[in-house]
mmCIF file of C-alpha atoms in Angstrom:
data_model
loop_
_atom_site.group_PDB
_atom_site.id
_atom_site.type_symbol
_atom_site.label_atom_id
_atom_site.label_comp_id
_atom_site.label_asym_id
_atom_site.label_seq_id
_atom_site.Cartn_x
_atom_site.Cartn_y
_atom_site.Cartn_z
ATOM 1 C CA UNK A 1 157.466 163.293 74.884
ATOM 2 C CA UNK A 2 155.647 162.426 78.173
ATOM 3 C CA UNK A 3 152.249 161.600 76.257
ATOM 4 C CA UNK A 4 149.705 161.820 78.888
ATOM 5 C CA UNK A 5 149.966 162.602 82.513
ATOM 6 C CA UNK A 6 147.690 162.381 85.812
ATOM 7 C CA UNK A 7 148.162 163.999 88.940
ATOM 8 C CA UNK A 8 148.377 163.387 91.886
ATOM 9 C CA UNK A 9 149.708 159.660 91.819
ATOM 10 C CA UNK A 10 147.418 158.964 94.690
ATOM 11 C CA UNK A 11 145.300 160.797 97.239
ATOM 12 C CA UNK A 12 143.289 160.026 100.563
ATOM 13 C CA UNK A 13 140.392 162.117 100.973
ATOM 14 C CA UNK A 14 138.351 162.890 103.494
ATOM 15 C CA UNK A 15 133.969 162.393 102.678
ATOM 16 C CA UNK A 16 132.338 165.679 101.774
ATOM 17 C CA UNK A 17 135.710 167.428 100.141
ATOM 18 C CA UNK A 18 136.364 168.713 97.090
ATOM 19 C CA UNK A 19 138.964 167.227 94.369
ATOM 20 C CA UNK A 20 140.439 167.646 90.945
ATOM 21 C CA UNK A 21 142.235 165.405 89.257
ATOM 22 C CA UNK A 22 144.453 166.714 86.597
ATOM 23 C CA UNK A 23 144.888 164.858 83.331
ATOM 24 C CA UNK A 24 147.403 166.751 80.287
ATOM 25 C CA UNK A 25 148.627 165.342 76.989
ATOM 26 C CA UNK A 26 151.010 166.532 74.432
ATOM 27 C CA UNK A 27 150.054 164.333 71.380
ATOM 28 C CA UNK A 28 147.433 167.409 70.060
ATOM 29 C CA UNK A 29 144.290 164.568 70.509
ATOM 30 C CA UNK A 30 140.948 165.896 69.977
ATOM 31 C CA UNK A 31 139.510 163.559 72.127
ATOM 32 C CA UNK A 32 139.707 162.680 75.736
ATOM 33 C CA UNK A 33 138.026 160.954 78.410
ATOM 34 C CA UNK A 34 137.863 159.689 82.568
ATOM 35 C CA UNK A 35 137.159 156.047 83.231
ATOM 36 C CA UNK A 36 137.084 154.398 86.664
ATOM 37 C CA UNK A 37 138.373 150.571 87.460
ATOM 38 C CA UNK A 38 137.345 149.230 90.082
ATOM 39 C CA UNK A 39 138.357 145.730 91.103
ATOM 40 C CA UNK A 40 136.750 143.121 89.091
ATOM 41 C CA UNK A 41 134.656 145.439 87.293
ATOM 42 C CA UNK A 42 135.899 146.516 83.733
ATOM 43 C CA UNK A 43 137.237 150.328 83.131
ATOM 44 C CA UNK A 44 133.832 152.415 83.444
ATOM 45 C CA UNK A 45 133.503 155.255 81.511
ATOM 46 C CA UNK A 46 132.752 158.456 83.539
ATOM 47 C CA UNK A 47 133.004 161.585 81.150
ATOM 48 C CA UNK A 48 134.410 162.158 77.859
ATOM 49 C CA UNK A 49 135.601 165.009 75.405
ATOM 50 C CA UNK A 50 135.129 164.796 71.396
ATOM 51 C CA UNK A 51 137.036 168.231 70.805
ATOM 52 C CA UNK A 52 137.931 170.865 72.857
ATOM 53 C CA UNK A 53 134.699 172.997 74.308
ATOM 54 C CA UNK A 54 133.052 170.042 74.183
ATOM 55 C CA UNK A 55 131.866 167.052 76.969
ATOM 56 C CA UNK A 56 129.438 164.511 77.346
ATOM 57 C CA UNK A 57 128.111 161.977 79.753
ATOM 58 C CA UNK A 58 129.036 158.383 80.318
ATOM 59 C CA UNK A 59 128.195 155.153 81.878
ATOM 60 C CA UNK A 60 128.830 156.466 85.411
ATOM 61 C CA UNK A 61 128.696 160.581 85.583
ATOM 62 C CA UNK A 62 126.715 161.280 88.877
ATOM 63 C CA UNK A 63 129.141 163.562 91.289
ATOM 64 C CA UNK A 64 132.018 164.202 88.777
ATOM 65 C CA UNK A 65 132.220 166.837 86.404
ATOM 66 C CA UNK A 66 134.732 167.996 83.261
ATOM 67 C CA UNK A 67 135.811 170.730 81.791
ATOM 68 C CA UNK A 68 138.025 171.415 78.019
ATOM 69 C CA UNK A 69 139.009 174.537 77.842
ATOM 70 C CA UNK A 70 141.976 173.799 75.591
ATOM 71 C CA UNK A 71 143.000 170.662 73.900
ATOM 72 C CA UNK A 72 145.825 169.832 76.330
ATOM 73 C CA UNK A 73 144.037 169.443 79.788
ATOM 74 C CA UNK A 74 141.066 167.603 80.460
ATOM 75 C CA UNK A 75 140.512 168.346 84.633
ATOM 76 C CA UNK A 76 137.637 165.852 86.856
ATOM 77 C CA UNK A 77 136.164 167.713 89.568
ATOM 78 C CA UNK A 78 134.355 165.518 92.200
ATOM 79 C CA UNK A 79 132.180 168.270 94.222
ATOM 80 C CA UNK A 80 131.852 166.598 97.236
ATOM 81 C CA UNK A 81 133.753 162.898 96.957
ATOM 82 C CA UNK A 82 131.919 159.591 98.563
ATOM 83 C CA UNK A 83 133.557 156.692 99.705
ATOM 84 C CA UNK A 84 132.012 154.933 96.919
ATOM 85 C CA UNK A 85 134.372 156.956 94.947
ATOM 86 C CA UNK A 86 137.182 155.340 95.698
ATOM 87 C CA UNK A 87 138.965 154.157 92.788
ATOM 88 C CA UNK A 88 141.397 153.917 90.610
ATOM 89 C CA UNK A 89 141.413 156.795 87.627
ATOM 90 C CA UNK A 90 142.427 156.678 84.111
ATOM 91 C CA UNK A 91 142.467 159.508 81.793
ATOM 92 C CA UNK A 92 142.931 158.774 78.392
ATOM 93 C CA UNK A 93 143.073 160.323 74.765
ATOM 94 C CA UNK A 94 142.602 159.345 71.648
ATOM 95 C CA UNK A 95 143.413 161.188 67.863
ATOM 96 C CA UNK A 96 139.864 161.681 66.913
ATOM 97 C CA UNK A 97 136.392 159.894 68.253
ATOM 98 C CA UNK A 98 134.603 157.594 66.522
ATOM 99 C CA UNK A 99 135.272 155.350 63.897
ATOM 100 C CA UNK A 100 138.622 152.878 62.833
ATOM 101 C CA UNK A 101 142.044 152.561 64.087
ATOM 102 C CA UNK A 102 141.886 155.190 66.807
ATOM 103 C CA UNK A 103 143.594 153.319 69.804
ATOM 104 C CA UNK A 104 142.920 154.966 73.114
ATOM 105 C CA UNK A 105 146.497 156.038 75.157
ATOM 106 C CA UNK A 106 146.095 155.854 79.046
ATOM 107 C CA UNK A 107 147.665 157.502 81.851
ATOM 108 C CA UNK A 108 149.468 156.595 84.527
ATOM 109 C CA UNK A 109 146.326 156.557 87.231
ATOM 110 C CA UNK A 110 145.733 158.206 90.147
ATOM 111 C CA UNK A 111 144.520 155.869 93.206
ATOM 112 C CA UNK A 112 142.031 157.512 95.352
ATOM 113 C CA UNK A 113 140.641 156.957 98.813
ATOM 114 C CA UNK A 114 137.696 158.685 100.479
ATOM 115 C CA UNK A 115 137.338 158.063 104.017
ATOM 116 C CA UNK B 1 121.822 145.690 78.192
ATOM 117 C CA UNK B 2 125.851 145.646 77.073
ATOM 118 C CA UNK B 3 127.594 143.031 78.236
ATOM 119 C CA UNK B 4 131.382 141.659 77.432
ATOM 120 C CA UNK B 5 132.363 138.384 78.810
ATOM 121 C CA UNK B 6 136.076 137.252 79.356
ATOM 122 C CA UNK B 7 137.128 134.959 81.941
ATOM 123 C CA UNK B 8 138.566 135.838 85.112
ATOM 124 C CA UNK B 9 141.763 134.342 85.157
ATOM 125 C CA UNK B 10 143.851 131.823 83.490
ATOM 126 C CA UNK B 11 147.422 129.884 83.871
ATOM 127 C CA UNK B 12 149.875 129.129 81.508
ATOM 128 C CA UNK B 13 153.769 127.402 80.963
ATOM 129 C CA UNK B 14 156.558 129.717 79.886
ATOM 130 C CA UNK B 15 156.927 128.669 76.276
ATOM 131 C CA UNK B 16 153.102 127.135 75.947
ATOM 132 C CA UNK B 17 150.020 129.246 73.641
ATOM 133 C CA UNK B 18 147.500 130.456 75.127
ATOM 134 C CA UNK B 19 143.764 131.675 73.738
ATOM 135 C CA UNK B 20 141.802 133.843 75.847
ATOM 136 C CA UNK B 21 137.917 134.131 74.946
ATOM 137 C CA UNK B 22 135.738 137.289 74.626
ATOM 138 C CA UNK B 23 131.861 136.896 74.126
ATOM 139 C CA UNK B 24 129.676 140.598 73.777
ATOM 140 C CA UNK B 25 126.470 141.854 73.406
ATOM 141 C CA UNK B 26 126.693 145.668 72.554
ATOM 142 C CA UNK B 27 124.348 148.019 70.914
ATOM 143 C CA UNK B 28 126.383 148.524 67.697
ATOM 144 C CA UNK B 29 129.724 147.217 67.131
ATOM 145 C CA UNK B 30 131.985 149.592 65.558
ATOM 146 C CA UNK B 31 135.494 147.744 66.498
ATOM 147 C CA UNK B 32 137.202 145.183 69.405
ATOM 148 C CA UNK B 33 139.883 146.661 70.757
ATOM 149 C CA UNK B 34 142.194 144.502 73.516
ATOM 150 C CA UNK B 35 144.596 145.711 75.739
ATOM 151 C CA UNK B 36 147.181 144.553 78.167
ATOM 152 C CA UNK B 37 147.328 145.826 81.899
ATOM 153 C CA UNK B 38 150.347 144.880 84.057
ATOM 154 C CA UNK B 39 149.520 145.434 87.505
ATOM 155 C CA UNK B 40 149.733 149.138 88.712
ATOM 156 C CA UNK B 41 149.901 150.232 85.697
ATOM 157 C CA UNK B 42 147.946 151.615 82.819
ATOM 158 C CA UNK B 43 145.889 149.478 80.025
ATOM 159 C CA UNK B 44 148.278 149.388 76.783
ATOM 160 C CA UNK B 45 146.660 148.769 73.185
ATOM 161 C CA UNK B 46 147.421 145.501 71.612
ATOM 162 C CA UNK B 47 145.039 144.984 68.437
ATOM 163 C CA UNK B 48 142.177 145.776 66.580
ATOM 164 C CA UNK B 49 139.401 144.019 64.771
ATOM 165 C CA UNK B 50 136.531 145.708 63.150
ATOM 166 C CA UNK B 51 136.441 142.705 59.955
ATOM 167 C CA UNK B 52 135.966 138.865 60.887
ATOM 168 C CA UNK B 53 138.908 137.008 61.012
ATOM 169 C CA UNK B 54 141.728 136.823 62.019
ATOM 170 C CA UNK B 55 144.850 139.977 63.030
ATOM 171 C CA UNK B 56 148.617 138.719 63.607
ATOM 172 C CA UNK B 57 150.711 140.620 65.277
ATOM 173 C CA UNK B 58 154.201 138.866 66.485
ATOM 174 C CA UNK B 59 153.695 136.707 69.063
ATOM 175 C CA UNK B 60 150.128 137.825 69.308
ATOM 176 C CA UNK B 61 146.757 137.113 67.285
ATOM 177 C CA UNK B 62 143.369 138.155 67.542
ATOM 178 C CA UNK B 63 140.323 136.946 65.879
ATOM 179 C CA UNK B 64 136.870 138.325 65.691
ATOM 180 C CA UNK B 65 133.596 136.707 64.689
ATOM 181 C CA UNK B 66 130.835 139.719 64.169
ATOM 182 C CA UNK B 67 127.640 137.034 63.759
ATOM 183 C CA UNK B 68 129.097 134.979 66.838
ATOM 184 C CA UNK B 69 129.892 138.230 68.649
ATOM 185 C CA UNK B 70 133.179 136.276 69.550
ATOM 186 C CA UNK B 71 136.824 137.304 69.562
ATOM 187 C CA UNK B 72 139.917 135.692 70.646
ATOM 188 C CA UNK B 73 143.254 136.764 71.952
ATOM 189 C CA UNK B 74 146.152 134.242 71.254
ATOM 190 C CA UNK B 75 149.472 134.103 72.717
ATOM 191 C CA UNK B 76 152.201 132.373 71.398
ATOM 192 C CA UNK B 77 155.604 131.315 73.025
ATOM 193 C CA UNK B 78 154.930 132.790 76.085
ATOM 194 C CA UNK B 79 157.320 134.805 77.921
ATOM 195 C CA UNK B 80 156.954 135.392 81.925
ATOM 196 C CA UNK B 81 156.863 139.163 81.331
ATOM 197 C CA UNK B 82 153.086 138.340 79.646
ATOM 198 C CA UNK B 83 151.837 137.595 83.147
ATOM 199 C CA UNK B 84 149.445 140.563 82.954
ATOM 200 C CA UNK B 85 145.541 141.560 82.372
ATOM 201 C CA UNK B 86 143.931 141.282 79.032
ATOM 202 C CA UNK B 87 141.250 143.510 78.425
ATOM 203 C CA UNK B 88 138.168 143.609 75.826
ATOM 204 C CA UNK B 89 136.818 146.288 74.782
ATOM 205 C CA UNK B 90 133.766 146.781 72.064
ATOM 206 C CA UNK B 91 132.884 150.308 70.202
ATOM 207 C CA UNK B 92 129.496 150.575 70.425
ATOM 208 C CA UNK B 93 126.837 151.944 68.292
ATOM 209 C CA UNK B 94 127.858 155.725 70.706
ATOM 210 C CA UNK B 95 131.546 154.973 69.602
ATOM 211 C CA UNK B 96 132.159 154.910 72.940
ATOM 212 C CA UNK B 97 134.242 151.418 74.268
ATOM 213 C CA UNK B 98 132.547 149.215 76.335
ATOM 214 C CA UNK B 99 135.232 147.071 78.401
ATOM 215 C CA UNK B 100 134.955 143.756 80.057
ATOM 216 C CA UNK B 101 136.353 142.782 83.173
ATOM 217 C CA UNK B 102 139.918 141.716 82.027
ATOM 218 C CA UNK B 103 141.445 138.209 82.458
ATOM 219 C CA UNK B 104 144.559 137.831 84.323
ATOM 220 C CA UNK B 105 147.160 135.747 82.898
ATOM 221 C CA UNK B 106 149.463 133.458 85.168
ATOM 222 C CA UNK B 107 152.254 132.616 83.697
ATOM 223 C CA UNK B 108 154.391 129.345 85.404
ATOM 224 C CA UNK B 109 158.278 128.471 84.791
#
């Protein structure tokens, strides 16, 4: 059981291009979300996923975007990446949204660059 | 605004306790979640509190107090592989977590 998994590992990117970073799980959670960290700055949440077909907005959504087409895969597009954007980038799921014992279960990262 | 306070870094003896703070001030609080973060790698869960008092869990505690909007982390006989990140988090009144900075944790022979 691999849980969740994020690729790439880490990417250098030049300004101006296009990205996607891919996030999976196999644990069948109906929700899932993107946060950035960024050094001495807690985990930032940039999108998120209740259920499949659905997405909504975080703290920090301005030049990503998310898509859940299926339950498994939870893809961040950044249209045109900034070197503000580099960071490192944590998908994570959880079983359900909302209320009581509903730990969140992160990925690996990926560590991005824009130049 | 939402704020979580934690400090930034602390040092502790192999074999010592250690407490590590958490202040917040979230619209809603539906939960405190912490986490440990070893460096490069991902945030792990650790406990839960949603009721005040106090959650033991091994070698770890964690205490929450919703009127003081105060929780604690507590660490007992500590072990060089706890030299790591601790991270609060709050649910807010969204359900979404809110997360503080993270304290790092030195640990000394």
């Amino acid at each position: 059981i691999a849980g969740i998994t994020q690729a790439p590992t880490s990417q250098i990117l030049a300004a101006g291009r296009r990205m996607t970073l891919r996030c999976t799980q196999d644990m069948r959670h109906n929700a899932m979300y993107w946060y950035r960290q960024d050094l001495g700055l807690g985990l930032r949440l940039i999108h998120y996923s209740n259920t499949a077909g659905t997405t909504g907005k975080g703290e920090v959504p301005d030049g990503y975007s998310v898509s859940r087409a299926n339950t498994d895969d939870f893809p961040l597009t950044l249209a045109s990446a900034v070197p503000s954007q580099t960071s490192v980038y944590f998908c994570a799921s959880s079983e359900h949204p909302g209320q009581g014992y509903n730990e969140q279960f992160f990925g690996p990262g990926t560590r991005l660059t824009v130049l | 605004g939402q704020n979580i306070d934690q400090p930034t870094e602390m040092t502790a003896t192999e074999g010592a306790i250690v407490q590590i703070n958490c202040t917040y001030q979230t619209s809603g609080f539906n939960g405190l979640f912490w986490y440990q973060q070893h460096a490069g790698e991902a945030p792990t869960f650790l406990s839960y509190n949603v009721l005040d008092g106090l959650e033991e869990k091994g070698r770890f505690s964690s205490f929450l107090s919703r009127s003081k909007g105060y929780s604690y982390l507590l660490l007992k006989e500590l072990q060089m592989k706890d030299s790591a990140s601790y991270l609060c988090a709050v649910r807010d009144s969204n359900y979404q977590l809110i997360w503080g900075a993270g304290t790092k944790l030195i640990i000394k022979p």
